Coordinates of N, CA and C in Angstrom, one line a residue:
Chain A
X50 N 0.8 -1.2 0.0 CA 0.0 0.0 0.0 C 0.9 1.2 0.0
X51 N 0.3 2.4 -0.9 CA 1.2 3.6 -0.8 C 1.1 4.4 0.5
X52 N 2.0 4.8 0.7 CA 2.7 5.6 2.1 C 2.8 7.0 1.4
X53 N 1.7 8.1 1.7 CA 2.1 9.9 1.1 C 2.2 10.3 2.3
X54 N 2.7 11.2 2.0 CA 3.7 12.0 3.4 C 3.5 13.2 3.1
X55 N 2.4 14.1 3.1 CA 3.0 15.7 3.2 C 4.2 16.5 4.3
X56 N 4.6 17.4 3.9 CA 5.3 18.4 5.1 C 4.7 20.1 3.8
X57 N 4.9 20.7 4.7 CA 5.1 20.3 6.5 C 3.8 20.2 6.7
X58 N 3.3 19.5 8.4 CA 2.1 19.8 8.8 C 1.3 21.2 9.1
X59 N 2.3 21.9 9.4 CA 1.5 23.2 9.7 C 1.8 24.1 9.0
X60 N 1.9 25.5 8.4 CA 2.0 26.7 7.8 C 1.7 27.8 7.6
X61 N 2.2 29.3 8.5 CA 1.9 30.0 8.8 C 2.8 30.5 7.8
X62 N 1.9 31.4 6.9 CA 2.9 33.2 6.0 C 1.9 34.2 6.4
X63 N 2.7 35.2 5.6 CA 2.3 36.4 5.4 C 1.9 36.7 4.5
X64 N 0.2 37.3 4.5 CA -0.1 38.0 3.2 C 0.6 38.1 2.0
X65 N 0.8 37.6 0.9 CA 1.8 37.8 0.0 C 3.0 37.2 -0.6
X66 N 3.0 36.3 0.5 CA 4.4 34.8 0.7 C 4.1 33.9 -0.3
X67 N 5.3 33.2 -0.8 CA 5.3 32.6 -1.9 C 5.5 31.1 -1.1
X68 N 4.2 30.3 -1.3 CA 4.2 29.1 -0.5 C 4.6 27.7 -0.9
X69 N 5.0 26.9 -0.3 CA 5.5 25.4 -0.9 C 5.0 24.7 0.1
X70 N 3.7 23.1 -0.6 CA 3.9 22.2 -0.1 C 4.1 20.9 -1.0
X71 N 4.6 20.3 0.1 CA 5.1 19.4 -1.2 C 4.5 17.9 -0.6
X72 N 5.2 17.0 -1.2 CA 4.1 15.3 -1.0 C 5.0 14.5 -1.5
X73 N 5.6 13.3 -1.0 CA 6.1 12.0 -1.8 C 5.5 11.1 -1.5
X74 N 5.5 9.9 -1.9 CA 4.7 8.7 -2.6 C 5.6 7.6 -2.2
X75 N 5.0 6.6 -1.8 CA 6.3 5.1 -1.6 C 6.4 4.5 -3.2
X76 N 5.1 4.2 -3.7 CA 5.2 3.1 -4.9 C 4.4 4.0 -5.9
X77 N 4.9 3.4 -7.2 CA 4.8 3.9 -8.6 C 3.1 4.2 -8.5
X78 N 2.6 5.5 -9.3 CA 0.7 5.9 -9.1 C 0.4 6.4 -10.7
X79 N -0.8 6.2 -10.5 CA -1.0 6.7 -12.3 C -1.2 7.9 -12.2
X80 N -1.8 8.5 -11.0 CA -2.2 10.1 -10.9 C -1.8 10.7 -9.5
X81 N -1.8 11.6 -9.5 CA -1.7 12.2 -8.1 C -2.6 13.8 -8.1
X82 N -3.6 13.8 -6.8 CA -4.1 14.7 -6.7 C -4.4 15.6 -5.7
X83 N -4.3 17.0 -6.1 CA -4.5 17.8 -4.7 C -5.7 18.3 -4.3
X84 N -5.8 18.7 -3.4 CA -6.7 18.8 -2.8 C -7.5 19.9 -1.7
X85 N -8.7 20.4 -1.4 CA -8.6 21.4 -0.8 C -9.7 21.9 0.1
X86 N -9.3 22.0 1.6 CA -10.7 21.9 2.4 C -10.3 22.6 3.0
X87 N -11.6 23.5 3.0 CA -12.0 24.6 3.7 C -12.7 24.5 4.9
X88 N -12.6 25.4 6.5 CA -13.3 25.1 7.4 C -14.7 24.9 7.2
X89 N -15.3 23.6 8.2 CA -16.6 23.7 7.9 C -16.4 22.4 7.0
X90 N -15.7 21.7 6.6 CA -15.1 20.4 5.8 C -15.2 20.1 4.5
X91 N -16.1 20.8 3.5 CA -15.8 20.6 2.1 C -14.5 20.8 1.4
X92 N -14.2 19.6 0.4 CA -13.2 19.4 -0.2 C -13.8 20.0 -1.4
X93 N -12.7 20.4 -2.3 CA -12.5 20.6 -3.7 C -11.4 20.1 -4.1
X94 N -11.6 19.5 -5.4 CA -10.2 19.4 -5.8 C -9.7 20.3 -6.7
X95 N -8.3 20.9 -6.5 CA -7.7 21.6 -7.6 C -7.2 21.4 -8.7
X96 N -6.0 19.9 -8.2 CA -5.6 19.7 -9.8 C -5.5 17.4 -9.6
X97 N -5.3 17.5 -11.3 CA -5.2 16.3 -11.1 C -3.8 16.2 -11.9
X98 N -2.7 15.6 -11.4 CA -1.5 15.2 -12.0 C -1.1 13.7 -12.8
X99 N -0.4 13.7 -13.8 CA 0.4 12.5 -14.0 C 1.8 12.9 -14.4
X100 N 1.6 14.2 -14.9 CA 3.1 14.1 -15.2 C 3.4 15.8 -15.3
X101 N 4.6 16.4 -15.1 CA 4.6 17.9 -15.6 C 4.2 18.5 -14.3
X102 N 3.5 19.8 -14.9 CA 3.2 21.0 -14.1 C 1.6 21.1 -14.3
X103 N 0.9 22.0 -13.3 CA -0.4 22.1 -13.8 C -0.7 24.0 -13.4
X104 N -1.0 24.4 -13.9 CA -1.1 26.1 -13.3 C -3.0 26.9 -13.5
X105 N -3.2 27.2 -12.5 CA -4.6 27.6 -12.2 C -4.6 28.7 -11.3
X106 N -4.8 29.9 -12.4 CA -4.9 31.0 -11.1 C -3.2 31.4 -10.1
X107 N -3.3 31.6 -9.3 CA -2.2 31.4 -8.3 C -1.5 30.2 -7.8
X108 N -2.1 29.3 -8.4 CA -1.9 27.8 -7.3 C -1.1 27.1 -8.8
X109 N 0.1 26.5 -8.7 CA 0.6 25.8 -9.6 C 1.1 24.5 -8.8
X110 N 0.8 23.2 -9.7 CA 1.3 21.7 -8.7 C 2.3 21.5 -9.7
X111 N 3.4 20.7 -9.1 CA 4.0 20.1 -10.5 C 4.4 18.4 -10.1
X112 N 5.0 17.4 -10.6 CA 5.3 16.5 -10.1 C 6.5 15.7 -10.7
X113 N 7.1 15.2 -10.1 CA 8.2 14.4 -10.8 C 7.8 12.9 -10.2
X114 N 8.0 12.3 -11.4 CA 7.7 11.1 -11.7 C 8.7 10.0 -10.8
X115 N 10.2 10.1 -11.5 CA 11.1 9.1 -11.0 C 11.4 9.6 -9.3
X116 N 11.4 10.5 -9.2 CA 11.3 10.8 -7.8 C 10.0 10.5 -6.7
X117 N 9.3 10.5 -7.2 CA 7.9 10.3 -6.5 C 7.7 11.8 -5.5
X118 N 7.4 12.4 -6.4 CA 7.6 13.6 -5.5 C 6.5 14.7 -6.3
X119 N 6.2 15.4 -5.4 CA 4.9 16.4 -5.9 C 4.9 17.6 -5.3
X120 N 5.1 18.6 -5.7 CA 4.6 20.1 -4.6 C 3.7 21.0 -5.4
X121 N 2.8 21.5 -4.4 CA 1.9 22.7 -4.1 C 2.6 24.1 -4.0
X122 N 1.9 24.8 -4.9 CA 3.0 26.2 -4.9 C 1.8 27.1 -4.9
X123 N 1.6 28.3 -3.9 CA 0.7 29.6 -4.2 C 1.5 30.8 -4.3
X124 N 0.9 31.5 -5.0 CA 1.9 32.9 -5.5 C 1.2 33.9 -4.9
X125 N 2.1 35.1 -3.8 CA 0.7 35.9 -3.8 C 0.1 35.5 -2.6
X126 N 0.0 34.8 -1.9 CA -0.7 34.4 -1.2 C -1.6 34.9 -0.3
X127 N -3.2 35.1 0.1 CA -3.6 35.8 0.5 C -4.7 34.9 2.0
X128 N -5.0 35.5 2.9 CA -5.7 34.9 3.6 C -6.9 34.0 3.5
X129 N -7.2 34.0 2.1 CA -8.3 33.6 1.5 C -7.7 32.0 1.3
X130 N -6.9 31.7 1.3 CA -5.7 30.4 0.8 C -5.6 29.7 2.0
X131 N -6.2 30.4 3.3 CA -6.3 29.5 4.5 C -7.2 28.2 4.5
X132 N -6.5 27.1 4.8 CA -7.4 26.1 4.3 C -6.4 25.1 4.4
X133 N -7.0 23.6 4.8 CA -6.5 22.1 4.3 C -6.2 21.6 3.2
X134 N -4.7 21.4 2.9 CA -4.6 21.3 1.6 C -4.0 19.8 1.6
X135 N -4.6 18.7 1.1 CA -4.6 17.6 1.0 C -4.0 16.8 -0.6
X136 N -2.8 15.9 -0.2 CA -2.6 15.2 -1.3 C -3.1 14.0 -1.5
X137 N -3.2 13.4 -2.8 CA -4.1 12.0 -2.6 C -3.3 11.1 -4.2
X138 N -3.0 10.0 -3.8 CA -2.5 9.7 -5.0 C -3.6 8.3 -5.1
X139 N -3.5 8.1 -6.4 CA -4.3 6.9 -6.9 C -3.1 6.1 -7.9
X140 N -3.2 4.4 -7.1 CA -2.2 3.7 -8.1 C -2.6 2.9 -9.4
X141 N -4.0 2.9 -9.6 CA -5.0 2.6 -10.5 C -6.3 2.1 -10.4
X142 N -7.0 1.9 -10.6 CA -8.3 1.6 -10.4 C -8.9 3.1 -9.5
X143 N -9.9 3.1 -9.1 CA -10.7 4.4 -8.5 C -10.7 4.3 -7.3
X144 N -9.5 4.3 -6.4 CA -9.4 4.5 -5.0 C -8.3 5.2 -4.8
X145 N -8.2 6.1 -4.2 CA -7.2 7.3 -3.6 C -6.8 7.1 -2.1
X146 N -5.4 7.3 -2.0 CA -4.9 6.8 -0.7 C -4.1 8.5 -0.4
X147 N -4.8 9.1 0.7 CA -4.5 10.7 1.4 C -3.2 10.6 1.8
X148 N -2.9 11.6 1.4 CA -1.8 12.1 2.8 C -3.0 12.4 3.7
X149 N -1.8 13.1 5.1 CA -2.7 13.7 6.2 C -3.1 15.3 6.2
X150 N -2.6 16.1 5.3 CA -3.1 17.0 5.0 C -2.1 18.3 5.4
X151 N -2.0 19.4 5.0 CA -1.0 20.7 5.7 C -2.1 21.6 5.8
X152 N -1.9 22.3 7.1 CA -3.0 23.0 6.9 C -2.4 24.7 7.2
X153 N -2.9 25.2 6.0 CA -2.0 26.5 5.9 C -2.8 27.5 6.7
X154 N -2.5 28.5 7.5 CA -2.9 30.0 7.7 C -2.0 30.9 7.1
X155 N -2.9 31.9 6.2 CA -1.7 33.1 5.7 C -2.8 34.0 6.7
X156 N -2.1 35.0 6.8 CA -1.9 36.3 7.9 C -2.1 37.5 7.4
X157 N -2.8 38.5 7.5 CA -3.0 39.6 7.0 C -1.9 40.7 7.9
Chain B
X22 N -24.6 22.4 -11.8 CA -23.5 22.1 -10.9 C -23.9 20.8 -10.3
X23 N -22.6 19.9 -10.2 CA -22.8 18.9 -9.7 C -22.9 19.0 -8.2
X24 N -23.2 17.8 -7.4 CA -23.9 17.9 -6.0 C -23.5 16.9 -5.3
X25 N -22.5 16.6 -4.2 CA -23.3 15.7 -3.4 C -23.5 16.1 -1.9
X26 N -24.1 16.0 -1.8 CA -25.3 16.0 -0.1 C -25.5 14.8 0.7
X27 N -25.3 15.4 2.2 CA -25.3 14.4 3.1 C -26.1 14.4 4.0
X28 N -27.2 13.6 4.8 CA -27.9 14.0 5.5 C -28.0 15.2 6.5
X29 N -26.7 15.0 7.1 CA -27.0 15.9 8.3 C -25.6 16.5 8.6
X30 N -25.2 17.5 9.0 CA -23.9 18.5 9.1 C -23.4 17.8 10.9
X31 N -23.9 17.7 11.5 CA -23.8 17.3 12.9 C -24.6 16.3 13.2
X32 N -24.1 15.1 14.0 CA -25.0 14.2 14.6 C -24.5 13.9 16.1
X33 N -25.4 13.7 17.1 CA -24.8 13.3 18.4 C -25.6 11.9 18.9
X34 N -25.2 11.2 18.9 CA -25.8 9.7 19.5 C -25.2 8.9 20.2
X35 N -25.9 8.2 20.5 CA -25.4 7.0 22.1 C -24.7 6.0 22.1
X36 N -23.8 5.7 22.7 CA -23.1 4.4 22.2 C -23.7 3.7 22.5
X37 N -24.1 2.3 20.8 CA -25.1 1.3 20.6 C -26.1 1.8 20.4
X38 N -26.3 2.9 19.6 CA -26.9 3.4 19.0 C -27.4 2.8 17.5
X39 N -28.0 2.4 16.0 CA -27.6 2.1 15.3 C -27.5 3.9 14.6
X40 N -26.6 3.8 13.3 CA -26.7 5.2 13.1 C -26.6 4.6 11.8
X41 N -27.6 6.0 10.3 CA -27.6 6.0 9.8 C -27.0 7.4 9.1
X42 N -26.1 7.0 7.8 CA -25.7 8.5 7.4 C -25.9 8.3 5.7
X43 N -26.2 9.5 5.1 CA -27.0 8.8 4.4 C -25.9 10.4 3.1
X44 N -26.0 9.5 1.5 CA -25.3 10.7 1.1 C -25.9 10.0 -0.2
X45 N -26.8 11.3 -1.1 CA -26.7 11.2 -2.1 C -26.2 12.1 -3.7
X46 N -25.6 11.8 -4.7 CA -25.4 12.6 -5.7 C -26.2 12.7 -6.7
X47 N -26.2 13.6 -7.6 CA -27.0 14.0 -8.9 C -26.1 13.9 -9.9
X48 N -25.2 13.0 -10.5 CA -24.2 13.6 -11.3 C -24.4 12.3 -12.1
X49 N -24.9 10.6 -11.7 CA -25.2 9.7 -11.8 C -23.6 8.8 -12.3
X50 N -23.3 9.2 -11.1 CA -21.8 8.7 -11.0 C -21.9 7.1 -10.9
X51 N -21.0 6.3 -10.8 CA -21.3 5.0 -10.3 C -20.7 4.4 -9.2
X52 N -19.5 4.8 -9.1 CA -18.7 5.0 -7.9 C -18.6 5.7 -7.0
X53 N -19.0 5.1 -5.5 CA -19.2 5.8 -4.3 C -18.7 6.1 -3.4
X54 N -17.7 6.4 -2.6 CA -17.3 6.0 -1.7 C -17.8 7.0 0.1
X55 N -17.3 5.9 1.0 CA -17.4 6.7 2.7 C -16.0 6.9 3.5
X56 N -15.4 7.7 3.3 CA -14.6 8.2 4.1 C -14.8 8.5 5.4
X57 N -13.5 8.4 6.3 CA -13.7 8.7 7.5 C -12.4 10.2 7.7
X58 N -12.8 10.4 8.5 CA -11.3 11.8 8.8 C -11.1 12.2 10.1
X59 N -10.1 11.7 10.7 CA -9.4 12.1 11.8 C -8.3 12.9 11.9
X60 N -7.7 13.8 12.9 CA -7.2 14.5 12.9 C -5.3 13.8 13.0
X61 N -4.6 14.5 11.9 CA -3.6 13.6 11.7 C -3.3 11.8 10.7
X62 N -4.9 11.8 10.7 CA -4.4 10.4 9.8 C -5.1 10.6 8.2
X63 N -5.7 11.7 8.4 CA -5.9 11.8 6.8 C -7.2 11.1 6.5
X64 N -7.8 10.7 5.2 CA -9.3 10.5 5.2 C -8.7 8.8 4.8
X65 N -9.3 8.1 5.6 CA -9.3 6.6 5.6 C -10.7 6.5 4.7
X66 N -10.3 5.4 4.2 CA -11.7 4.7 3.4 C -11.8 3.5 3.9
X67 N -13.9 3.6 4.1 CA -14.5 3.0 5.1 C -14.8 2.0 4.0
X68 N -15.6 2.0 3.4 CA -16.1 1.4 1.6 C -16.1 1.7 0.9
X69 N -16.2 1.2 -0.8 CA -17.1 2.4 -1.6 C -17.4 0.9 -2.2
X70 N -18.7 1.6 -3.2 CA -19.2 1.2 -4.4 C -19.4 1.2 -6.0
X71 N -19.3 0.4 -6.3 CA -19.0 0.6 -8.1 C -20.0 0.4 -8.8
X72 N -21.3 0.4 -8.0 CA -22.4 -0.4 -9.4 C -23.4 -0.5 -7.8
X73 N -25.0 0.0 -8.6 CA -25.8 -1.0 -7.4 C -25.6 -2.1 -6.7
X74 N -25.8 -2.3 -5.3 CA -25.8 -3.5 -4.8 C -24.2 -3.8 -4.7
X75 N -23.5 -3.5 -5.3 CA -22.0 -3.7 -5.0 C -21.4 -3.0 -4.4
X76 N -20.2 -3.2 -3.2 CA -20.2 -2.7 -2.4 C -18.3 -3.6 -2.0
X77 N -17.6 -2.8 -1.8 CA -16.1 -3.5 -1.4 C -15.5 -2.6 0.0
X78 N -15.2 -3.4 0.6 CA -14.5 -3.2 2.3 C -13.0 -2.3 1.2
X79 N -13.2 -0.8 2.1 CA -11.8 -0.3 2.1 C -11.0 -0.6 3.1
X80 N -10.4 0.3 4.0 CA -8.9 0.0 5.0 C -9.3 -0.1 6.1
X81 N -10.6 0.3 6.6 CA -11.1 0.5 8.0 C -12.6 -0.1 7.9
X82 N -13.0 -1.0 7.7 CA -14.7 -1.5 7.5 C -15.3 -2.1 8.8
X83 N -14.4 -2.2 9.8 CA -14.8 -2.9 10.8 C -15.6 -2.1 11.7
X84 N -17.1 -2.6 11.8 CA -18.0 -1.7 12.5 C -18.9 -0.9 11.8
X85 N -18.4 -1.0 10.6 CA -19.5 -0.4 9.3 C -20.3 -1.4 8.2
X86 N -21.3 -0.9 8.4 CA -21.8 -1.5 6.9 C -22.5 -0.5 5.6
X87 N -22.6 -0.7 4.7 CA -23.1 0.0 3.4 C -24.3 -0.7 2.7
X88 N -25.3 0.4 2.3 CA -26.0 0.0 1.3 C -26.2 0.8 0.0
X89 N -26.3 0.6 -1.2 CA -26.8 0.8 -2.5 C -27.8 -0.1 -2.9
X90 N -29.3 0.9 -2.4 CA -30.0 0.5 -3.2 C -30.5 0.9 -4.3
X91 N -30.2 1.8 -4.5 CA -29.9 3.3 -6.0 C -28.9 3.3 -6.2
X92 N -28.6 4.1 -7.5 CA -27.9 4.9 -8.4 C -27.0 5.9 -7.3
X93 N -28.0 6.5 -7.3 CA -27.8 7.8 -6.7 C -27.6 7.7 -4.7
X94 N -27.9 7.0 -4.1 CA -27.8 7.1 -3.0 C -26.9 5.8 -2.2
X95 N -25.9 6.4 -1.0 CA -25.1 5.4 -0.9 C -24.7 5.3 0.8
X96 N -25.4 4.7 1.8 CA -25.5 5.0 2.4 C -24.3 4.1 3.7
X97 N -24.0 4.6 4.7 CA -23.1 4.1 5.8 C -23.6 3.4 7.3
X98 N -23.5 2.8 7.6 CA -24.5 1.9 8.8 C -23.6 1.6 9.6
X99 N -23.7 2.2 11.0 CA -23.0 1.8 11.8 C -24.0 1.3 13.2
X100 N -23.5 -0.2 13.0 CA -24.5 -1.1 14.0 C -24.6 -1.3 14.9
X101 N -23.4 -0.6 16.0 CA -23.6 -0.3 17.2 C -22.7 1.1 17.2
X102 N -22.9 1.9 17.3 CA -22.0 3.2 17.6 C -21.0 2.8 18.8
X103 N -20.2 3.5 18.8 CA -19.0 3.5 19.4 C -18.1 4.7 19.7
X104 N -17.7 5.1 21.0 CA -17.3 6.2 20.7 C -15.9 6.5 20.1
X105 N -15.0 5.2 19.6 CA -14.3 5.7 18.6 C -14.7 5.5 17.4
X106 N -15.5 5.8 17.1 CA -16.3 6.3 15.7 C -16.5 7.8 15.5
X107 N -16.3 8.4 16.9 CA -16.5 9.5 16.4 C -15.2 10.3 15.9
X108 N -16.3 11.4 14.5 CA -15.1 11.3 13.3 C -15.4 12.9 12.8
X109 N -15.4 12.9 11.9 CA -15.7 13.6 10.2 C -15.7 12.5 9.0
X110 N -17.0 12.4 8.7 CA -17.5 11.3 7.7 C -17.7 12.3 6.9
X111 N -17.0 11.3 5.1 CA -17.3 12.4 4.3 C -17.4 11.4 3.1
X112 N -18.2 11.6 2.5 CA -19.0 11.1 1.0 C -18.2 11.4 -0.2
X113 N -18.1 10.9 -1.2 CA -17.9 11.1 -2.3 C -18.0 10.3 -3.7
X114 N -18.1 10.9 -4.7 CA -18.1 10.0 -5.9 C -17.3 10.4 -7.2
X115 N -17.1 9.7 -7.9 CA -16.0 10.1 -8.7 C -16.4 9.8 -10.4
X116 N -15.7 10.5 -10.9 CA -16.1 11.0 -12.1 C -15.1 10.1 -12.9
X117 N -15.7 8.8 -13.5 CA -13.9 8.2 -14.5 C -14.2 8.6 -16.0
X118 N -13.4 8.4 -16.4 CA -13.1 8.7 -17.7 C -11.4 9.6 -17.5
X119 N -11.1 10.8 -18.4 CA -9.9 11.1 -18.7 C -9.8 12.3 -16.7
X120 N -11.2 12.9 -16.3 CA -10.5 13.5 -15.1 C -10.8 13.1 -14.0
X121 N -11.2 11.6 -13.9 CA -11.1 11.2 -12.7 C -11.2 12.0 -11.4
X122 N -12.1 12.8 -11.2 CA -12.3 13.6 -10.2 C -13.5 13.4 -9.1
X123 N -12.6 13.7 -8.5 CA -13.8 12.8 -6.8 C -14.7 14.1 -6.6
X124 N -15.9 13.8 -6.3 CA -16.5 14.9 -5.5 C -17.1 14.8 -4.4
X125 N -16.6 15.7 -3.5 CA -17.0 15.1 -2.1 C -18.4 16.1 -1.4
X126 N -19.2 15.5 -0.6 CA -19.7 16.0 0.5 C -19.9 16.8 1.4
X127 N -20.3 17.3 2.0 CA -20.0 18.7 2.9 C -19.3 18.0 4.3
X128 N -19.8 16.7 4.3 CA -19.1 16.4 5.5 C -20.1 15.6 7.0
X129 N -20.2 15.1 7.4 CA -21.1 14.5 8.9 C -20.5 14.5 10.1
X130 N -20.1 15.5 10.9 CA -20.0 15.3 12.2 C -20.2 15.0 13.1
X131 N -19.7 13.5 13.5 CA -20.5 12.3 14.2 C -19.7 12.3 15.3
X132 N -20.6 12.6 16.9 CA -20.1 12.7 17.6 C -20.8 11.5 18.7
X133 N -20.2 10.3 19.4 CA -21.0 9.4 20.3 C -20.1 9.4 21.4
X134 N -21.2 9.4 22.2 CA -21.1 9.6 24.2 C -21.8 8.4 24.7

């Protein structure tokens, strides 16, 4: 079974701070996805990865393959971006295995 | 816009209780699944489903059961409550083809004393 690991767990910036989270993976996945909950517990998802970069707005993911490795990047970052930000990878078929989640506060 | 909805935002019940939680979508997904979410372990999967009536034990099933008797609705049964059951239960269903995208629930706040 896959083992995802976000860091860090917690995350405090400043209005405007250029953010990294990032994710690795134990075993080879066909996709990897992020993820995003706001208090009050609804998820959205942002992006869905297999390979490359993905860019939406301020939030860009990218992932590297042979590494097993994945980060979350916000530009700009504003209080509104406070929130659980959740990785999830899937090794095929339609079951996704979480990380435990980073949960960011930006700061005005 | 697609939808899924869950009975109830908060629940409080008795240990040995039976509890029902109940979550349906509009999107006529076929795949269902019930998450659980604790603090630090991330969203465990309780079951999901792939088709009416069908129904597969995820990583944590012990103490839960599921039903599909619809399309659309996919429900979580817990047959005696327990108070380590209490969680953040959260629904979802997933979209296959090329974006595979889950959609989840608002969430059930299940709290047993």
């Amino acid at each position: 079974k896959n083992e995802v690991e976000q860091s860090p767990q917690n995350l405090t910036a400043q209005e405007g701070e250029f953010i990294t989270i990032n994710c690795s993976y134990s075993v080879g996945i066909s996709a990897l996805h992020w993820l995003q909950q706001h208090p009050g517990g609804g998820i959205v998802s942002l992006f869905m990865l297999s390979s490359g970069k993905k860019k939406h707005g301020r939030l860009i993911a990218t992932i590297n393959i042979q590494e097993k490795h994945s980060s979350l990047h916000i530009t700009a970052s504003h209080p509104r971006d406070s929130a659980v930000y959740i990785c999830a990878v899937r090794e095929g078929g339609n079951k996704l295995v979480f990380g435990a989640g980073t949960i960011l506060r930006v700061k005005s | 816009d697609v939808k899924v909805t869950q009975s109830s935002r908060y629940l409080v019940k008795r240990t040995g209780e039976k509890v029902f939680l109940e979550c349906v979508q509009d999107m006529d997904h076929e795949n269902m699944f019930w998450y659980r979410q604790d603090p630090g372990l991330g969203l465990r999967l309780i079951y999901f489903s792939y088709d009416v009536k069908m129904k597969e034990k995820g990583d944590i099933p012990e103490g839960y059961s599921v039903s599909r008797e619809k399309k659309e609705r996919f429900s979580l049964i817990l047959e005696s409550a327990s108070t380590n059951q209490t969680s953040m239960y959260l629904c979802a269903s997933i979209q296959t083809g090329d974006s595979y995208e889950q959609y989840f629930g608002p969430g059930t706040r299940l709290t047993v004393t």
